[in-house]
């Protein structure tokens, strides 16, 4: 999930997170470049990274692996 300055306040984002958890999928938050918004409730602190496209593939793999351990 991309995290911007107002993402945490969105009802759609809250629903997306709840549905992702319900389905047992991995959660990953990526902060948009230069954003300072709050991390939406439900996304673990250790599952949020900054805007670093070189790391995106490894983060997606990490999120997938997390979903396999639930």
PDB file of N, CA and C in Angstrom:
ATOM      1  N   UNK A   1       0.839  -1.158   0.000  1.00  0.00           N
ATOM      2  CA  UNK A   1       0.000   0.000   0.000  1.00  0.00           C
ATOM      3  C   UNK A   1       0.891   1.230   0.000  1.00  0.00           C
ATOM      4  N   UNK A   2       0.608   2.156  -0.880  1.00  0.00           N
ATOM      5  CA  UNK A   2       1.335   3.414  -0.906  1.00  0.00           C
ATOM      6  C   UNK A   2       0.782   4.327   0.176  1.00  0.00           C
ATOM      7  N   UNK A   3       1.663   4.960   0.928  1.00  0.00           N
ATOM      8  CA  UNK A   3       1.258   5.816   2.047  1.00  0.00           C
ATOM      9  C   UNK A   3       1.624   7.258   1.740  1.00  0.00           C
ATOM     10  N   UNK A   4       0.604   8.082   1.650  1.00  0.00           N
ATOM     11  CA  UNK A   4       0.792   9.514   1.437  1.00  0.00           C
ATOM     12  C   UNK A   4       0.425  10.277   2.692  1.00  0.00           C
ATOM     13  N   UNK A   5       0.290  11.571   2.563  1.00  0.00           N
ATOM     14  CA  UNK A   5       0.022  12.417   3.725  1.00  0.00           C
ATOM     15  C   UNK A   5      -1.362  12.215   4.332  1.00  0.00           C
ATOM     16  N   UNK A   6      -2.347  11.745   3.561  1.00  0.00           N
ATOM     17  CA  UNK A   6      -3.716  11.569   4.087  1.00  0.00           C
ATOM     18  C   UNK A   6      -4.221  10.136   3.997  1.00  0.00           C
ATOM     19  N   UNK A   7      -3.355   9.214   3.686  1.00  0.00           N
ATOM     20  CA  UNK A   7      -3.775   7.824   3.493  1.00  0.00           C
ATOM     21  C   UNK A   7      -4.446   7.247   4.730  1.00  0.00           C
ATOM     22  N   UNK A   8      -3.888   7.498   5.906  1.00  0.00           N
ATOM     23  CA  UNK A   8      -4.404   6.902   7.141  1.00  0.00           C
ATOM     24  C   UNK A   8      -5.836   7.321   7.452  1.00  0.00           C
ATOM     25  N   UNK A   9      -6.293   8.440   6.928  1.00  0.00           N
ATOM     26  CA  UNK A   9      -7.648   8.935   7.205  1.00  0.00           C
ATOM     27  C   UNK A   9      -8.697   8.352   6.265  1.00  0.00           C
ATOM     28  N   UNK A  10      -8.296   7.623   5.260  1.00  0.00           N
ATOM     29  CA  UNK A  10      -9.229   7.121   4.248  1.00  0.00           C
ATOM     30  C   UNK A  10     -10.003   5.894   4.726  1.00  0.00           C
ATOM     31  N   UNK A  11     -11.319   5.955   4.607  1.00  0.00           N
ATOM     32  CA  UNK A  11     -12.152   4.793   4.950  1.00  0.00           C
ATOM     33  C   UNK A  11     -11.878   3.634   4.004  1.00  0.00           C
ATOM     34  N   UNK A  12     -11.580   3.925   2.732  1.00  0.00           N
ATOM     35  CA  UNK A  12     -11.269   2.863   1.775  1.00  0.00           C
ATOM     36  C   UNK A  12      -9.991   2.143   2.168  1.00  0.00           C
ATOM     37  N   UNK A  13      -9.013   2.880   2.651  1.00  0.00           N
ATOM     38  CA  UNK A  13      -7.755   2.277   3.081  1.00  0.00           C
ATOM     39  C   UNK A  13      -8.001   1.375   4.285  1.00  0.00           C
ATOM     40  N   UNK A  14      -8.813   1.840   5.213  1.00  0.00           N
ATOM     41  CA  UNK A  14      -9.145   1.008   6.387  1.00  0.00           C
ATOM     42  C   UNK A  14      -9.789  -0.302   5.936  1.00  0.00           C
ATOM     43  N   UNK A  15     -10.723  -0.204   4.988  1.00  0.00           N
ATOM     44  CA  UNK A  15     -11.374  -1.409   4.474  1.00  0.00           C
ATOM     45  C   UNK A  15     -10.355  -2.323   3.793  1.00  0.00           C
ATOM     46  N   UNK A  16      -9.479  -1.744   2.961  1.00  0.00           N
ATOM     47  CA  UNK A  16      -8.464  -2.543   2.255  1.00  0.00           C
ATOM     48  C   UNK A  16      -7.581  -3.308   3.233  1.00  0.00           C
ATOM     49  N   UNK A  17      -7.165  -2.655   4.292  1.00  0.00           N
ATOM     50  CA  UNK A  17      -6.304  -3.298   5.284  1.00  0.00           C
ATOM     51  C   UNK A  17      -7.057  -4.425   5.977  1.00  0.00           C
ATOM     52  N   UNK A  18      -8.279  -4.174   6.405  1.00  0.00           N
ATOM     53  CA  UNK A  18      -9.081  -5.214   7.065  1.00  0.00           C
ATOM     54  C   UNK A  18      -9.290  -6.410   6.147  1.00  0.00           C
ATOM     55  N   UNK A  19      -9.589  -6.149   4.886  1.00  0.00           N
ATOM     56  CA  UNK A  19      -9.834  -7.229   3.926  1.00  0.00           C
ATOM     57  C   UNK A  19      -8.547  -8.010   3.649  1.00  0.00           C
ATOM     58  N   UNK A  20      -7.441  -7.320   3.565  1.00  0.00           N
ATOM     59  CA  UNK A  20      -6.148  -7.985   3.351  1.00  0.00           C
ATOM     60  C   UNK A  20      -5.833  -8.913   4.515  1.00  0.00           C
ATOM     61  N   UNK A  21      -6.052  -8.432   5.733  1.00  0.00           N
ATOM     62  CA  UNK A  21      -5.820  -9.259   6.922  1.00  0.00           C
ATOM     63  C   UNK A  21      -6.782 -10.440   6.930  1.00  0.00           C
ATOM     64  N   UNK A  22      -8.053 -10.181   6.615  1.00  0.00           N
ATOM     65  CA  UNK A  22      -9.049 -11.265   6.603  1.00  0.00           C
ATOM     66  C   UNK A  22      -8.652 -12.368   5.628  1.00  0.00           C
ATOM     67  N   UNK A  23      -8.087 -11.984   4.486  1.00  0.00           N
ATOM     68  CA  UNK A  23      -7.684 -12.954   3.472  1.00  0.00           C
ATOM     69  C   UNK A  23      -6.327 -13.596   3.759  1.00  0.00           C
ATOM     70  N   UNK A  24      -5.660 -13.152   4.820  1.00  0.00           N
ATOM     71  CA  UNK A  24      -4.379 -13.729   5.190  1.00  0.00           C
ATOM     72  C   UNK A  24      -3.229 -13.338   4.277  1.00  0.00           C
ATOM     73  N   UNK A  25      -3.368 -12.221   3.615  1.00  0.00           N
ATOM     74  CA  UNK A  25      -2.308 -11.754   2.715  1.00  0.00           C
ATOM     75  C   UNK A  25      -1.313 -10.889   3.485  1.00  0.00           C
ATOM     76  N   UNK A  26      -0.119 -10.749   2.928  1.00  0.00           N
ATOM     77  CA  UNK A  26       0.900  -9.914   3.550  1.00  0.00           C
ATOM     78  C   UNK A  26       0.605  -8.431   3.356  1.00  0.00           C
ATOM     79  N   UNK A  27       0.998  -7.638   4.328  1.00  0.00           N
ATOM     80  CA  UNK A  27       0.822  -6.186   4.264  1.00  0.00           C
ATOM     81  C   UNK A  27       2.181  -5.517   4.135  1.00  0.00           C
ATOM     82  N   UNK A  28       2.251  -4.542   3.276  1.00  0.00           N
ATOM     83  CA  UNK A  28       3.464  -3.777   3.066  1.00  0.00           C
ATOM     84  C   UNK A  28       3.077  -2.338   2.786  1.00  0.00           C
ATOM     85  N   UNK A  29       3.684  -1.415   3.499  1.00  0.00           N
ATOM     86  CA  UNK A  29       3.448  -0.003   3.258  1.00  0.00           C
ATOM     87  C   UNK A  29       4.699   0.638   2.683  1.00  0.00           C
ATOM     88  N   UNK A  30       4.527   1.456   1.672  1.00  0.00           N
ATOM     89  CA  UNK A  30       5.639   2.196   1.084  1.00  0.00           C
ATOM     90  C   UNK A  30       5.257   3.669   1.090  1.00  0.00           C
ATOM     91  N   UNK A  31       6.057   4.455   1.775  1.00  0.00           N
ATOM     92  CA  UNK A  31       5.795   5.891   1.830  1.00  0.00           C
ATOM     93  C   UNK A  31       6.098   6.541   0.491  1.00  0.00           C
ATOM     94  N   UNK A  32       5.176   7.363   0.022  1.00  0.00           N
ATOM     95  CA  UNK A  32       5.426   8.131  -1.185  1.00  0.00           C
ATOM     96  C   UNK A  32       6.567   9.106  -0.918  1.00  0.00           C
ATOM     97  N   UNK A  33       7.304   9.412  -1.941  1.00  0.00           N
ATOM     98  CA  UNK A  33       8.443  10.313  -1.804  1.00  0.00           C
ATOM     99  C   UNK A  33       7.999  11.634  -1.175  1.00  0.00           C
ATOM    100  N   UNK A  34       8.725  12.055  -0.171  1.00  0.00           N
ATOM    101  CA  UNK A  34       8.510  13.314   0.548  1.00  0.00           C
ATOM    102  C   UNK A  34       7.221  13.366   1.359  1.00  0.00           C
ATOM    103  N   UNK A  35       6.557  12.245   1.609  1.00  0.00           N
ATOM    104  CA  UNK A  35       5.339  12.268   2.430  1.00  0.00           C
ATOM    105  C   UNK A  35       5.706  12.053   3.898  1.00  0.00           C
ATOM    106  N   UNK A  36       4.873  12.582   4.771  1.00  0.00           N
ATOM    107  CA  UNK A  36       5.087  12.481   6.215  1.00  0.00           C
ATOM    108  C   UNK A  36       3.840  11.978   6.937  1.00  0.00           C
ATOM    109  N   UNK A  37       2.864  11.466   6.197  1.00  0.00           N
ATOM    110  CA  UNK A  37       1.598  11.045   6.782  1.00  0.00           C
ATOM    111  C   UNK A  37       1.750   9.873   7.748  1.00  0.00           C
ATOM    112  N   UNK A  38       0.744   9.745   8.593  1.00  0.00           N
ATOM    113  CA  UNK A  38       0.720   8.650   9.564  1.00  0.00           C
ATOM    114  C   UNK A  38       0.603   7.308   8.855  1.00  0.00           C
ATOM    115  N   UNK A  39       1.130   6.284   9.507  1.00  0.00           N
ATOM    116  CA  UNK A  39       0.983   4.919   8.994  1.00  0.00           C
ATOM    117  C   UNK A  39      -0.429   4.459   9.341  1.00  0.00           C
ATOM    118  N   UNK A  40      -1.178   3.966   8.372  1.00  0.00           N
ATOM    119  CA  UNK A  40      -2.544   3.517   8.659  1.00  0.00           C
ATOM    120  C   UNK A  40      -2.572   2.392   9.692  1.00  0.00           C
ATOM    121  N   UNK A  41      -3.581   2.416  10.547  1.00  0.00           N
ATOM    122  CA  UNK A  41      -3.762   1.370  11.551  1.00  0.00           C
ATOM    123  C   UNK A  41      -3.858   0.017  10.850  1.00  0.00           C
ATOM    124  N   UNK A  42      -3.188  -0.960  11.413  1.00  0.00           N
ATOM    125  CA  UNK A  42      -3.224  -2.306  10.862  1.00  0.00           C
ATOM    126  C   UNK A  42      -1.971  -2.688  10.093  1.00  0.00           C
ATOM    127  N   UNK A  43      -1.205  -1.697   9.654  1.00  0.00           N
ATOM    128  CA  UNK A  43       0.053  -1.998   8.975  1.00  0.00           C
ATOM    129  C   UNK A  43       1.154  -1.985  10.033  1.00  0.00           C
ATOM    130  N   UNK A  44       1.818  -3.106  10.251  1.00  0.00           N
ATOM    131  CA  UNK A  44       2.867  -3.150  11.271  1.00  0.00           C
ATOM    132  C   UNK A  44       3.995  -2.165  10.962  1.00  0.00           C
ATOM    133  N   UNK A  45       4.568  -1.579  12.000  1.00  0.00           N
ATOM    134  CA  UNK A  45       5.666  -0.624  11.836  1.00  0.00           C
ATOM    135  C   UNK A  45       6.827  -1.225  11.055  1.00  0.00           C
ATOM    136  N   UNK A  46       7.082  -2.515  11.254  1.00  0.00           N
ATOM    137  CA  UNK A  46       8.217  -3.152  10.574  1.00  0.00           C
ATOM    138  C   UNK A  46       7.893  -3.503   9.124  1.00  0.00           C
ATOM    139  N   UNK A  47       6.698  -3.161   8.678  1.00  0.00           N
ATOM    140  CA  UNK A  47       6.286  -3.462   7.306  1.00  0.00           C
ATOM    141  C   UNK A  47       6.147  -2.192   6.472  1.00  0.00           C
ATOM    142  N   UNK A  48       6.867  -1.132   6.873  1.00  0.00           N
ATOM    143  CA  UNK A  48       6.795   0.143   6.161  1.00  0.00           C
ATOM    144  C   UNK A  48       8.199   0.566   5.750  1.00  0.00           C
ATOM    145  N   UNK A  49       8.325   0.908   4.491  1.00  0.00           N
ATOM    146  CA  UNK A  49       9.608   1.381   3.979  1.00  0.00           C
ATOM    147  C   UNK A  49       9.453   2.723   3.301  1.00  0.00           C
ATOM    148  N   UNK A  50      10.559   3.372   3.100  1.00  0.00           N
ATOM    149  CA  UNK A  50      10.563   4.651   2.397  1.00  0.00           C
ATOM    150  C   UNK A  50      10.564   4.428   0.893  1.00  0.00           C
ATOM    151  N   UNK A  51      10.537   5.510   0.156  1.00  0.00           N
ATOM    152  CA  UNK A  51      10.507   5.434  -1.304  1.00  0.00           C
ATOM    153  C   UNK A  51      11.892   5.045  -1.792  1.00  0.00           C
ATOM    154  N   UNK A  52      12.060   3.751  -2.081  1.00  0.00           N
ATOM    155  CA  UNK A  52      13.342   3.225  -2.549  1.00  0.00           C
ATOM    156  C   UNK A  52      13.067   2.126  -3.572  1.00  0.00           C
ATOM    157  N   UNK A  53      12.798   2.501  -4.829  1.00  0.00           N
ATOM    158  CA  UNK A  53      12.410   1.527  -5.852  1.00  0.00           C
ATOM    159  C   UNK A  53      13.366   0.342  -5.989  1.00  0.00           C
ATOM    160  N   UNK A  54      14.622   0.514  -5.676  1.00  0.00           N
ATOM    161  CA  UNK A  54      15.576  -0.593  -5.782  1.00  0.00           C
ATOM    162  C   UNK A  54      15.249  -1.717  -4.794  1.00  0.00           C
ATOM    163  N   UNK A  55      14.506  -1.409  -3.743  1.00  0.00           N
ATOM    164  CA  UNK A  55      14.177  -2.411  -2.722  1.00  0.00           C
ATOM    165  C   UNK A  55      12.777  -3.000  -2.866  1.00  0.00           C
ATOM    166  N   UNK A  56      11.962  -2.455  -3.769  1.00  0.00           N
ATOM    167  CA  UNK A  56      10.567  -2.875  -3.856  1.00  0.00           C
ATOM    168  C   UNK A  56      10.418  -4.383  -4.044  1.00  0.00           C
ATOM    169  N   UNK A  57      11.170  -4.982  -4.939  1.00  0.00           N
ATOM    170  CA  UNK A  57      11.028  -6.423  -5.213  1.00  0.00           C
ATOM    171  C   UNK A  57      11.313  -7.246  -3.967  1.00  0.00           C
ATOM    172  N   UNK A  58      12.358  -6.906  -3.232  1.00  0.00           N
ATOM    173  CA  UNK A  58      12.681  -7.684  -2.025  1.00  0.00           C
ATOM    174  C   UNK A  58      11.637  -7.456  -0.938  1.00  0.00           C
ATOM    175  N   UNK A  59      11.065  -6.256  -0.863  1.00  0.00           N
ATOM    176  CA  UNK A  59      10.008  -6.001   0.119  1.00  0.00           C
ATOM    177  C   UNK A  59       8.749  -6.791  -0.212  1.00  0.00           C
ATOM    178  N   UNK A  60       8.410  -6.882  -1.485  1.00  0.00           N
ATOM    179  CA  UNK A  60       7.241  -7.686  -1.874  1.00  0.00           C
ATOM    180  C   UNK A  60       7.448  -9.145  -1.513  1.00  0.00           C
ATOM    181  N   UNK A  61       8.638  -9.644  -1.739  1.00  0.00           N
ATOM    182  CA  UNK A  61       8.954 -11.024  -1.349  1.00  0.00           C
ATOM    183  C   UNK A  61       8.827 -11.187   0.153  1.00  0.00           C
ATOM    184  N   UNK A  62       9.304 -10.212   0.920  1.00  0.00           N
ATOM    185  CA  UNK A  62       9.197 -10.256   2.380  1.00  0.00           C
ATOM    186  C   UNK A  62       7.730 -10.312   2.807  1.00  0.00           C
ATOM    187  N   UNK A  63       6.891  -9.456   2.216  1.00  0.00           N
ATOM    188  CA  UNK A  63       5.466  -9.438   2.552  1.00  0.00           C
ATOM    189  C   UNK A  63       4.807 -10.770   2.235  1.00  0.00           C
ATOM    190  N   UNK A  64       5.177 -11.352   1.109  1.00  0.00           N
ATOM    191  CA  UNK A  64       4.639 -12.673   0.736  1.00  0.00           C
ATOM    192  C   UNK A  64       5.055 -13.715   1.782  1.00  0.00           C
ATOM    193  N   UNK A  65       6.302 -13.696   2.167  1.00  0.00           N
ATOM    194  CA  UNK A  65       6.789 -14.669   3.156  1.00  0.00           C
ATOM    195  C   UNK A  65       6.044 -14.494   4.487  1.00  0.00           C
ATOM    196  N   UNK A  66       5.761 -13.252   4.870  1.00  0.00           N
ATOM    197  CA  UNK A  66       5.009 -13.005   6.099  1.00  0.00           C
ATOM    198  C   UNK A  66       3.629 -13.623   6.030  1.00  0.00           C
ATOM    199  N   UNK A  67       2.998 -13.561   4.872  1.00  0.00           N
ATOM    200  CA  UNK A  67       1.654 -14.122   4.732  1.00  0.00           C
ATOM    201  C   UNK A  67       1.681 -15.635   4.838  1.00  0.00           C
ATOM    202  N   UNK A  68       2.782 -16.265   4.504  1.00  0.00           N
ATOM    203  CA  UNK A  68       2.900 -17.720   4.578  1.00  0.00           C
ATOM    204  C   UNK A  68       3.070 -18.215   6.022  1.00  0.00           C
ATOM    205  N   UNK A  69       3.427 -17.306   6.926  1.00  0.00           N
ATOM    206  CA  UNK A  69       3.658 -17.681   8.331  1.00  0.00           C
ATOM    207  C   UNK A  69       2.449 -17.407   9.212  1.00  0.00           C
ATOM    208  N   UNK A  70       1.328 -17.054   8.617  1.00  0.00           N
ATOM    209  CA  UNK A  70       0.109 -16.770   9.424  1.00  0.00           C
ATOM    210  C   UNK A  70      -0.677 -18.024   9.646  1.00  0.00           C
TER     211      UNK A  70
END
